[in-house]
Amino acid sequence: MSLPFFGNLFSIPPGLDHLAYLKLGRQLKSDIFYLNMMGQPVVVLNKAQAATDLLEKRSAIYSDRIGSAMVDHPALLDWANFAGMLPYSDLWRRQRRRINNWLSPRAVRQFDNLQEDVVKQLLGRLLKVSQNPEPFEEIKKQFFLWVVFPHRIVPYIKPVPVLSAMGSATFRLAYGYHLKDDKDPFFLNAVQASHRIFNATMPNNFLVNVFPALAYIPDWLPGAGWKRTAKEWREHKNHTVTAPYEWTKQEVASGNFEPSVLSALLQDYDTDQDLSEMERDEELKELAYILFVGGTDTSSTALVNFVAAMVVNPEVQAKAQAEIDSILGYASRLPTMADEVHMPYVRVLIQEVLRWHPVTPTGGTPHACYQDDVYQGYDIQKGTMIFITRVANTWAMSRDENVYKDPEAFNPERFLNQETPYAPAFGWGRRCDALVIKISKCPGMHFAEISLFVTIASLLATFHFSRKKDRHGNEIIPRIEGAVNSLTVPIKPFDFELQPRSEKHRQLILANIQAD
């Protein structure tokens, strides 16, 4: 059903986007379908083959972005150069080339020690969390960028930043800066700015995203308080992306700096010969910031999903721990990246976590078509949003019974068959989000692989995630569900118990903290 102005908006089933689009595709008996969303053409892809055909094989014309007036307009946030939302352009190509150069498989290995150091500190904090009979919120604090998910869940609750394992690692990766604590101004500002830009992109939050002409109304008009908000956010954003950049720049100039992506880029002048110093500074500061923002939320969400999988599937946890013990010995040492090649079951377990509960079940940030195209009889116009990124549906692809037998079952062994493709966990094509797994063209995937392997292997090596019991002593199997529509979909809180595997494992954790 299509209505004037609203188009197909009310044809979408209620509930979480990824489930709604899967249901709509089944109702229409089609894996690719078109929607008119208040005048914005949208194509939804529910099959991996369609996503491959368009976003990989035709990536040259499907790598654009649709802008947001609240974010892009110079009178509002003036953040059109935010690296995570750039349109397909020379600037986008330069930024991607920079990331690819310094997050290649060889380049990221210099950060192995960084990852391992951060995980040691995480394990120590989880010892304290294990004393909590309801550890879900506490463990999420350690994994995530902030305690409360942004206004997407509860509009009147302000997110409380917590210095997390992923936040600390990605800040060091980007800037070579050691965050002091969760009150570090670099950290607080970075969290707040990221929260603001993601809120600013939502049409329901700011009407100017639906009616861009509102950007030109005077600030003094009644009801224009949102414009004053935009000015405040713009000034804060400018400080947020500049301050840590200038710190790293000064460290590099002094010769006293920790290796990081930004320090490497600052010393690489060959890539930027055609840019003025001011242009180069503006581009590099945006790139460093997106490395922090993009690398934290997705990896942290995957870690919470891992915990859920272990609680629901204790036999998988036991098998992975047996493999780890056979390589490391029982509570003898912590895993390192050098152990990955010897732990095939842990590797496929991680892939199954990403398939079973995709981090971005609607695929990430929307792609847009750069020019008119035709696919399977569909006329796809320039500017059409392609949703295997916000609506093209990695959840549906991960449930494809022709690819994954018994898709609702958590079964890592399915990936021991090399003919079984990895699930499209974080997106497709040249526009994949900053940290992604096993998508061949996506920047950041190698750092993400290190991050998830070292963290998950260390958690399995030292802790046990178990089910709660009811008053009769029966185990309670939690129901794992997505909580809210967002770019990365969090899961609803569930009950479980967290304990060190033994006293010997507790001592191993403490010894590594003291040695570090």
Coordinates of C-alpha atoms in Angstrom, one line a residue:
M1 CA 0.0 0.0 0.0
S2 CA 1.4 3.4 -1.0
L3 CA 0.0 6.6 0.4
P4 CA 0.5 10.2 -0.7
F5 CA 3.6 11.7 0.9
F6 CA 4.1 8.7 3.2
G7 CA 4.6 6.2 0.4
N8 CA 5.1 2.6 1.8
L9 CA 6.0 3.8 5.3
F10 CA 3.0 2.0 6.8
S11 CA 3.5 -1.2 4.8
I12 CA 6.4 -2.2 7.0
P13 CA 5.6 -4.7 9.7
P14 CA 6.1 -3.5 13.3
G15 CA 9.1 -4.5 15.3
L16 CA 12.8 -4.5 14.8
D17 CA 13.8 -3.5 11.3
H18 CA 15.8 -6.7 10.3
L19 CA 12.9 -8.9 11.3
A20 CA 10.3 -6.7 9.7
Y21 CA 12.1 -6.7 6.4
L22 CA 12.6 -10.4 6.5
K23 CA 8.9 -10.8 7.1
L24 CA 8.0 -8.4 4.3
G25 CA 10.3 -10.2 1.9
R26 CA 8.5 -13.5 2.7
Q27 CA 5.1 -11.9 2.3
L28 CA 6.1 -10.5 -1.1
K29 CA 7.9 -13.8 -2.0
S30 CA 10.9 -11.8 -3.1
D31 CA 14.5 -11.4 -1.9
I32 CA 14.7 -7.9 -3.4
F33 CA 12.0 -5.3 -3.2
Y34 CA 11.4 -1.6 -3.6
L35 CA 9.9 0.9 -1.1
N36 CA 9.0 4.5 -1.3
M37 CA 9.9 6.0 2.1
M38 CA 8.3 9.5 2.2
G39 CA 9.8 10.2 -1.3
Q40 CA 13.1 8.4 -0.7
P41 CA 13.4 5.4 -3.0
V42 CA 14.8 2.3 -1.1
V43 CA 15.8 -1.1 -2.4
V44 CA 16.0 -3.9 0.2
L45 CA 18.2 -6.9 -0.4
N46 CA 17.5 -10.1 1.6
K47 CA 19.9 -12.4 -0.4
A48 CA 23.7 -12.5 -0.2
Q49 CA 23.9 -13.0 -4.0
A50 CA 22.0 -9.7 -4.7
A51 CA 24.3 -7.9 -2.2
T52 CA 27.4 -9.4 -3.9
D53 CA 26.1 -8.5 -7.4
L54 CA 25.4 -4.8 -6.5
L55 CA 27.7 -3.9 -3.6
E56 CA 30.8 -5.9 -4.6
K57 CA 30.7 -6.5 -8.4
R58 CA 29.2 -3.0 -9.0
S59 CA 30.7 -1.3 -6.1
A60 CA 31.9 1.6 -8.3
I61 CA 28.3 2.8 -8.5
Y62 CA 26.9 1.6 -5.2
S63 CA 29.3 3.2 -2.8
D64 CA 27.6 6.5 -2.3
R65 CA 25.8 7.9 0.8
I66 CA 22.7 9.9 1.4
G67 CA 23.4 12.9 3.6
S68 CA 21.6 14.3 6.6
A69 CA 20.8 18.0 6.7
M70 CA 21.3 18.2 10.5
V71 CA 24.8 16.7 10.1
D72 CA 25.9 18.2 6.7
H73 CA 24.6 21.8 6.6
P74 CA 27.2 24.5 7.5
A75 CA 24.7 26.3 9.7
L76 CA 24.0 23.2 11.7
L77 CA 26.6 20.5 12.7
D78 CA 28.7 21.3 9.6
W79 CA 30.1 17.7 9.7
A80 CA 29.7 16.7 6.0
N81 CA 33.4 15.5 6.2
F82 CA 32.6 12.9 8.9
A83 CA 34.5 9.9 7.6
G84 CA 31.8 7.4 8.4
M85 CA 29.2 9.1 6.2
L86 CA 31.1 10.5 3.3
P87 CA 29.6 10.4 -0.2
Y88 CA 31.5 8.5 -2.9
S89 CA 34.1 11.1 -3.9
D90 CA 37.8 11.8 -4.1
L91 CA 37.9 12.6 -0.4
W92 CA 36.2 9.2 0.4
R93 CA 38.8 7.4 -1.8
R94 CA 41.7 9.1 -0.1
Q95 CA 40.4 8.2 3.4
R96 CA 39.8 4.6 2.4
R97 CA 43.3 4.4 0.9
R98 CA 44.8 5.7 4.1
I99 CA 43.0 3.1 6.2
N100 CA 43.9 0.3 3.9
N101 CA 47.6 1.2 3.9
W102 CA 47.8 1.2 7.7
L103 CA 45.3 -1.5 8.7
S104 CA 46.7 -4.1 6.3
P105 CA 47.4 -7.6 7.7
R106 CA 51.1 -6.8 8.1
A107 CA 50.6 -3.3 9.5
V108 CA 48.2 -4.2 12.3
R109 CA 50.5 -6.8 13.7
Q110 CA 52.5 -4.0 15.3
F111 CA 49.4 -3.5 17.6
D112 CA 49.3 -7.1 18.9
N113 CA 50.8 -6.1 22.2
L114 CA 48.3 -3.3 22.5
Q115 CA 45.4 -5.7 22.2
E116 CA 46.9 -8.2 24.6
D117 CA 47.6 -5.5 27.3
V118 CA 44.1 -4.1 27.1
V119 CA 42.6 -7.6 27.5
K120 CA 44.7 -8.3 30.6
Q121 CA 43.1 -5.2 32.2
L122 CA 39.7 -6.3 31.1
L123 CA 40.1 -9.7 32.8
G124 CA 41.1 -8.0 36.0
R125 CA 38.0 -5.8 36.0
L126 CA 35.8 -8.8 35.2
L127 CA 37.0 -10.4 38.4
K128 CA 35.2 -7.6 40.3
V129 CA 32.1 -8.1 38.1
S130 CA 32.0 -11.8 38.9
Q131 CA 31.0 -10.8 42.5
N132 CA 27.8 -9.4 41.2
P133 CA 24.9 -11.9 41.1
E134 CA 23.4 -10.0 38.1
P135 CA 26.4 -9.2 36.0
F136 CA 24.8 -8.3 32.6
E137 CA 24.9 -4.5 33.0
E138 CA 28.3 -4.5 34.6
I139 CA 29.9 -6.7 31.9
K140 CA 28.3 -4.5 29.2
K141 CA 29.9 -1.5 30.9
Q142 CA 33.3 -3.1 30.4
F143 CA 32.7 -4.1 26.8
F144 CA 30.9 -1.0 25.6
L145 CA 31.5 2.7 25.0
W146 CA 28.8 3.8 27.4
V147 CA 26.6 2.2 30.0
V148 CA 23.2 3.2 28.7
F149 CA 22.5 2.9 25.0
P150 CA 21.9 6.3 23.6
H151 CA 18.4 8.0 23.4
R152 CA 17.4 5.3 21.0
I153 CA 16.1 3.3 24.0
V154 CA 15.1 5.8 26.7
P155 CA 15.1 9.4 25.4
Y156 CA 15.5 11.1 28.7
I157 CA 18.4 9.1 30.0
K158 CA 21.8 10.5 29.3
P159 CA 24.5 8.0 28.4
V160 CA 27.2 7.5 31.0
P161 CA 30.6 7.0 29.5
V162 CA 32.6 4.1 30.9
L163 CA 36.2 3.4 29.8
S164 CA 35.8 0.0 28.1
A165 CA 38.2 -2.5 26.8
M166 CA 37.3 -1.7 23.2
G167 CA 37.3 2.0 23.8
S168 CA 40.8 1.9 25.3
A169 CA 42.2 -0.2 22.5
T170 CA 40.8 1.7 19.7
F171 CA 41.9 5.1 21.1
R172 CA 45.4 3.8 21.4
L173 CA 45.2 2.4 17.9
A174 CA 44.0 5.7 16.5
Y175 CA 46.1 8.2 18.5
G176 CA 48.8 6.3 20.4
Y177 CA 47.3 7.9 23.5
H178 CA 46.7 6.0 26.8
L179 CA 43.3 7.0 28.2
K180 CA 43.8 7.8 31.9
D181 CA 40.4 6.8 33.1
D182 CA 36.7 7.2 32.3
K183 CA 37.0 10.9 33.1
D184 CA 39.7 11.6 30.6
P185 CA 38.5 14.6 28.6
F186 CA 39.6 13.1 25.3
F187 CA 37.4 10.1 26.0
L188 CA 34.4 12.0 27.4
N189 CA 34.3 14.3 24.4
A190 CA 34.7 11.5 21.8
V191 CA 31.8 9.6 23.3
Q192 CA 29.6 12.6 23.5
A193 CA 30.3 13.7 20.0
S194 CA 29.6 10.3 18.6
H195 CA 26.4 10.1 20.5
R196 CA 25.3 13.4 19.1
I197 CA 26.1 12.7 15.4
F198 CA 24.2 9.4 15.4
N199 CA 21.2 11.2 17.0
A200 CA 21.5 14.0 14.5
T201 CA 21.1 11.5 11.6
M202 CA 17.7 10.2 12.8
P203 CA 14.7 11.8 10.9
N204 CA 12.5 11.5 14.0
N205 CA 14.9 13.5 16.1
F206 CA 15.2 16.5 13.9
L207 CA 12.6 17.6 11.4
V208 CA 15.2 19.3 9.3
N209 CA 16.3 15.9 8.1
V210 CA 12.9 15.5 6.4
F211 CA 12.5 19.2 5.4
P212 CA 16.0 20.5 4.7
A213 CA 14.7 24.1 4.0
L214 CA 14.2 24.4 7.8
A215 CA 18.0 25.0 8.1
Y216 CA 17.5 28.5 6.8
I217 CA 15.0 29.7 9.4
P218 CA 16.3 32.4 11.9
D219 CA 17.7 31.1 15.2
W220 CA 15.5 33.5 17.1
L221 CA 12.2 32.2 15.9
P222 CA 10.0 30.4 18.5
G223 CA 10.6 26.6 18.2
A224 CA 14.1 27.1 16.7
G225 CA 15.9 25.9 19.8
W226 CA 17.2 23.0 17.8
K227 CA 19.4 25.4 15.8
R228 CA 21.0 26.6 19.0
T229 CA 21.6 23.0 19.9
A230 CA 23.2 22.4 16.5
K231 CA 25.6 25.4 17.1
E232 CA 26.6 24.0 20.5
W233 CA 27.2 20.5 19.1
R234 CA 29.2 22.0 16.2
E235 CA 31.6 23.9 18.5
H236 CA 32.0 20.8 20.7
K237 CA 32.6 18.6 17.7
N238 CA 35.3 20.9 16.4
H239 CA 37.1 20.7 19.7
T240 CA 36.6 16.9 20.0
V241 CA 38.3 16.0 16.7
T242 CA 41.0 18.6 17.0
A243 CA 42.4 18.2 20.5
P244 CA 43.7 14.6 20.4
Y245 CA 44.9 15.1 16.8
E246 CA 47.0 18.1 17.9
W247 CA 48.3 16.0 20.9
T248 CA 49.5 13.2 18.6
K249 CA 50.9 15.7 16.1
Q250 CA 53.0 17.3 18.8
E251 CA 54.2 13.9 20.0
V252 CA 55.3 13.0 16.5
A253 CA 57.1 16.3 16.1
S254 CA 59.0 15.7 19.3
G255 CA 60.0 12.2 18.3
N256 CA 58.5 10.8 21.5
F257 CA 55.4 8.9 20.4
E258 CA 53.7 5.5 20.6
P259 CA 53.1 3.9 17.2
S260 CA 49.5 4.5 16.0
V261 CA 47.6 4.8 12.8
L262 CA 47.7 8.6 13.1
S263 CA 51.4 8.8 13.8
A264 CA 52.1 6.7 10.7
L265 CA 49.8 8.9 8.6
L266 CA 51.4 12.1 9.9
Q267 CA 54.8 10.8 8.7
D268 CA 53.5 9.7 5.3
Y269 CA 53.6 12.7 3.0
D270 CA 53.7 10.8 -0.3
T271 CA 50.0 10.1 -0.1
D272 CA 49.1 13.8 0.4
Q273 CA 51.4 15.7 -1.9
D274 CA 48.5 17.5 -3.6
L275 CA 46.9 18.8 -0.4
S276 CA 47.7 21.9 1.6
E277 CA 48.7 21.5 5.2
M278 CA 45.3 22.7 6.3
E279 CA 43.5 20.3 4.1
R280 CA 45.7 17.4 5.2
D281 CA 45.1 18.3 8.9
E282 CA 41.3 18.4 8.4
E283 CA 41.2 15.0 6.7
L284 CA 43.5 13.2 9.1
K285 CA 41.8 14.4 12.2
E286 CA 38.5 13.1 10.9
L287 CA 40.0 9.8 10.0
A288 CA 41.6 9.3 13.4
Y289 CA 38.2 10.0 15.1
I290 CA 36.3 7.5 13.0
L291 CA 38.8 4.8 13.8
F292 CA 37.9 5.3 17.5
V293 CA 34.1 5.6 17.0
G294 CA 33.7 2.9 14.3
G295 CA 35.9 0.4 16.1
T296 CA 34.3 0.4 19.5
D297 CA 30.6 -0.1 19.2
T298 CA 30.6 -3.0 16.7
S299 CA 33.3 -5.1 18.5
S300 CA 31.7 -4.5 21.9
T301 CA 28.3 -5.6 20.6
A302 CA 29.9 -8.8 19.3
L303 CA 31.4 -9.5 22.7
V304 CA 28.0 -9.2 24.5
N305 CA 26.5 -11.5 21.8
F306 CA 29.4 -14.0 22.5
V307 CA 28.5 -14.1 26.2
A308 CA 24.8 -14.8 25.3
A309 CA 25.9 -17.6 23.0
M310 CA 28.0 -19.3 25.7
V311 CA 25.2 -19.1 28.2
V312 CA 22.7 -20.6 25.8
N313 CA 25.1 -23.2 24.5
P314 CA 27.3 -24.5 27.3
E315 CA 28.5 -27.5 25.3
V316 CA 30.1 -25.2 22.8
Q317 CA 31.8 -23.3 25.6
A318 CA 33.2 -26.5 27.1
K319 CA 34.5 -27.7 23.7
A320 CA 36.3 -24.3 23.1
Q321 CA 37.8 -24.4 26.6
A322 CA 39.1 -27.9 26.0
E323 CA 40.8 -26.8 22.9
I324 CA 42.4 -23.8 24.6
D325 CA 43.6 -25.9 27.5
S326 CA 45.2 -28.4 25.1
I327 CA 47.3 -25.6 23.6
L328 CA 48.0 -23.4 26.6
G329 CA 47.9 -25.9 29.5
Y330 CA 45.4 -25.6 32.3
A331 CA 45.6 -22.0 33.7
S332 CA 49.3 -21.8 32.6
R333 CA 49.2 -18.6 30.5
L334 CA 46.9 -16.3 28.5
P335 CA 46.3 -16.7 24.8
T336 CA 48.1 -14.5 22.3
M337 CA 47.6 -13.9 18.5
A338 CA 50.4 -16.5 17.9
D339 CA 48.0 -19.1 19.3
E340 CA 45.2 -18.4 16.8
V341 CA 46.5 -20.8 14.1
H342 CA 46.3 -23.7 16.7
M343 CA 42.7 -23.0 17.8
P344 CA 40.5 -23.7 14.8
Y345 CA 37.4 -24.3 16.9
V346 CA 37.7 -20.9 18.6
R347 CA 38.0 -19.3 15.2
V348 CA 34.8 -20.8 13.9
L349 CA 33.1 -20.2 17.2
I350 CA 33.7 -16.4 16.6
Q351 CA 32.3 -16.7 13.0
E352 CA 29.2 -18.5 14.4
V353 CA 28.6 -15.7 16.9
L354 CA 28.7 -13.2 14.1
R355 CA 26.2 -15.3 12.0
W356 CA 23.9 -16.3 14.9
H357 CA 23.4 -12.7 16.1
P358 CA 24.8 -10.2 13.5
V359 CA 26.2 -7.1 15.0
T360 CA 24.5 -4.9 12.3
P361 CA 21.5 -7.1 11.3
T362 CA 20.4 -4.6 8.7
G363 CA 23.9 -4.3 7.4
G364 CA 25.3 -1.0 8.6
T365 CA 25.0 2.5 7.2
P366 CA 22.9 2.7 4.0
H367 CA 24.6 2.7 0.6
A368 CA 23.2 4.8 -2.3
C369 CA 23.3 4.3 -6.0
Y370 CA 25.7 6.7 -7.7
Q371 CA 24.0 6.5 -11.1
D372 CA 20.9 4.9 -12.7
D373 CA 21.2 1.1 -13.0
V374 CA 19.1 -2.0 -13.8
Y375 CA 19.1 -5.2 -11.8
Q376 CA 16.8 -8.2 -12.3
G377 CA 14.3 -6.0 -14.0
Y378 CA 14.4 -3.3 -11.4
D379 CA 15.1 0.2 -12.6
I380 CA 17.3 1.6 -9.8
Q381 CA 17.5 5.4 -9.9
K382 CA 20.5 7.5 -8.9
G383 CA 20.2 8.3 -5.2
T384 CA 18.3 5.2 -4.3
M385 CA 19.2 3.8 -0.9
I386 CA 20.4 0.3 -0.9
F387 CA 19.6 -1.5 2.3
I388 CA 21.9 -4.3 2.9
T389 CA 23.5 -1.7 4.8
R390 CA 20.7 -0.2 6.9
V391 CA 17.9 -2.3 5.4
A392 CA 19.5 -4.9 3.3
N393 CA 19.3 -7.5 5.5
T394 CA 22.3 -9.4 6.9
W395 CA 19.9 -11.1 9.4
A396 CA 17.9 -12.6 6.5
M397 CA 21.1 -13.7 4.8
S398 CA 22.4 -15.4 8.0
R399 CA 19.0 -17.3 8.1
D400 CA 19.2 -18.6 4.5
E401 CA 18.6 -22.3 4.8
N402 CA 20.1 -22.9 1.4
V403 CA 23.4 -21.7 2.9
Y404 CA 23.2 -22.5 6.6
K405 CA 21.5 -25.7 7.6
D406 CA 19.3 -25.3 10.6
P407 CA 20.1 -21.6 10.8
E408 CA 18.6 -20.9 14.3
A409 CA 21.0 -23.5 15.9
F410 CA 24.3 -22.3 17.2
N411 CA 26.7 -24.6 15.5
P412 CA 30.4 -23.5 15.0
E413 CA 31.2 -26.8 13.2
R414 CA 29.3 -25.5 10.1
F415 CA 32.3 -23.3 9.3
L416 CA 34.8 -26.2 9.5
N417 CA 33.5 -27.0 6.1
Q418 CA 35.5 -24.6 3.9
E419 CA 32.6 -24.4 1.4
T420 CA 30.4 -22.7 4.0
P421 CA 30.7 -18.9 3.5
Y422 CA 31.2 -16.7 6.5
A423 CA 28.1 -14.7 7.3
P424 CA 28.1 -11.0 6.2
A425 CA 28.5 -9.8 9.7
F426 CA 29.2 -6.1 9.4
G427 CA 28.4 -5.1 5.8
W428 CA 29.3 -5.4 2.2
G429 CA 31.4 -3.7 -0.5
R430 CA 33.8 -0.8 -0.4
R431 CA 31.6 1.0 2.1
C432 CA 31.8 -1.5 5.0
D433 CA 31.9 0.0 8.4
A434 CA 35.3 0.6 10.0
L435 CA 35.8 -2.7 11.8
V436 CA 34.5 -5.8 10.0
I437 CA 35.1 -9.5 9.8
K438 CA 36.0 -11.5 6.7
I439 CA 34.7 -9.2 4.1
S440 CA 37.6 -9.0 1.7
K441 CA 37.5 -5.3 0.8
C442 CA 36.7 -3.8 4.2
P443 CA 39.1 -1.6 6.0
G444 CA 39.8 -2.5 9.6
M445 CA 38.9 -6.1 9.4
H446 CA 42.4 -7.3 10.4
F447 CA 42.5 -5.3 13.6
A448 CA 39.0 -6.5 14.4
E449 CA 40.0 -10.1 13.9
I450 CA 42.9 -9.6 16.3
S451 CA 40.6 -7.8 18.8
L452 CA 37.9 -10.4 18.8
F453 CA 40.2 -13.4 18.9
V454 CA 42.4 -12.2 21.7
T455 CA 39.4 -11.1 23.8
I456 CA 37.2 -14.1 23.3
A457 CA 40.0 -16.6 23.6
S458 CA 41.1 -14.9 26.9
L459 CA 37.5 -14.9 28.2
L460 CA 37.1 -18.6 27.5
A461 CA 40.5 -19.4 28.9
T462 CA 39.8 -17.8 32.3
F463 CA 36.0 -17.4 32.9
H464 CA 32.9 -19.6 32.9
F465 CA 29.6 -18.2 31.7
S466 CA 26.7 -20.3 33.1
R467 CA 23.0 -20.3 33.4
K468 CA 21.0 -19.2 36.5
K469 CA 18.9 -21.8 38.3
D470 CA 15.3 -21.4 39.5
R471 CA 14.3 -22.2 43.0
H472 CA 13.9 -25.9 42.1
G473 CA 17.5 -26.1 40.9
N474 CA 16.6 -26.2 37.2
E475 CA 18.7 -24.2 34.7
I476 CA 17.0 -21.2 33.2
I477 CA 17.8 -20.9 29.4
P478 CA 17.6 -17.2 28.6
R479 CA 15.7 -15.8 25.6
I480 CA 18.1 -13.7 23.5
E481 CA 16.3 -10.9 21.7
G482 CA 17.3 -7.6 20.1
A483 CA 16.4 -4.6 22.2
V484 CA 15.9 -1.7 19.9
N485 CA 16.4 -0.5 16.3
S486 CA 19.8 1.0 15.8
L487 CA 22.8 0.7 13.6
T488 CA 24.2 -1.9 16.0
V489 CA 21.4 -3.7 17.7
P490 CA 21.9 -4.4 21.4
I491 CA 20.3 -7.5 23.0
K492 CA 17.9 -7.3 25.9
P493 CA 19.4 -8.0 29.4
F494 CA 19.4 -11.6 30.4
D495 CA 20.4 -13.5 33.6
F496 CA 23.6 -15.5 33.8
E497 CA 26.5 -16.2 36.2
L498 CA 30.1 -15.2 35.7
Q499 CA 32.9 -16.9 37.6
P500 CA 36.6 -17.6 37.2
R501 CA 37.0 -21.2 36.0
S502 CA 39.1 -21.9 39.2
E503 CA 41.2 -20.3 41.9
K504 CA 44.2 -21.0 39.7
H505 CA 42.6 -19.0 36.8
R506 CA 41.9 -16.1 39.2
Q507 CA 45.6 -16.1 40.2
L508 CA 46.6 -16.2 36.6
I509 CA 44.6 -13.1 35.9
L510 CA 46.0 -11.2 38.9
A511 CA 49.6 -12.2 38.0
N512 CA 49.2 -10.8 34.5
I513 CA 47.8 -7.5 35.8
Q514 CA 50.8 -7.2 38.2
A515 CA 53.3 -8.1 35.6
D516 CA 51.8 -5.6 33.2

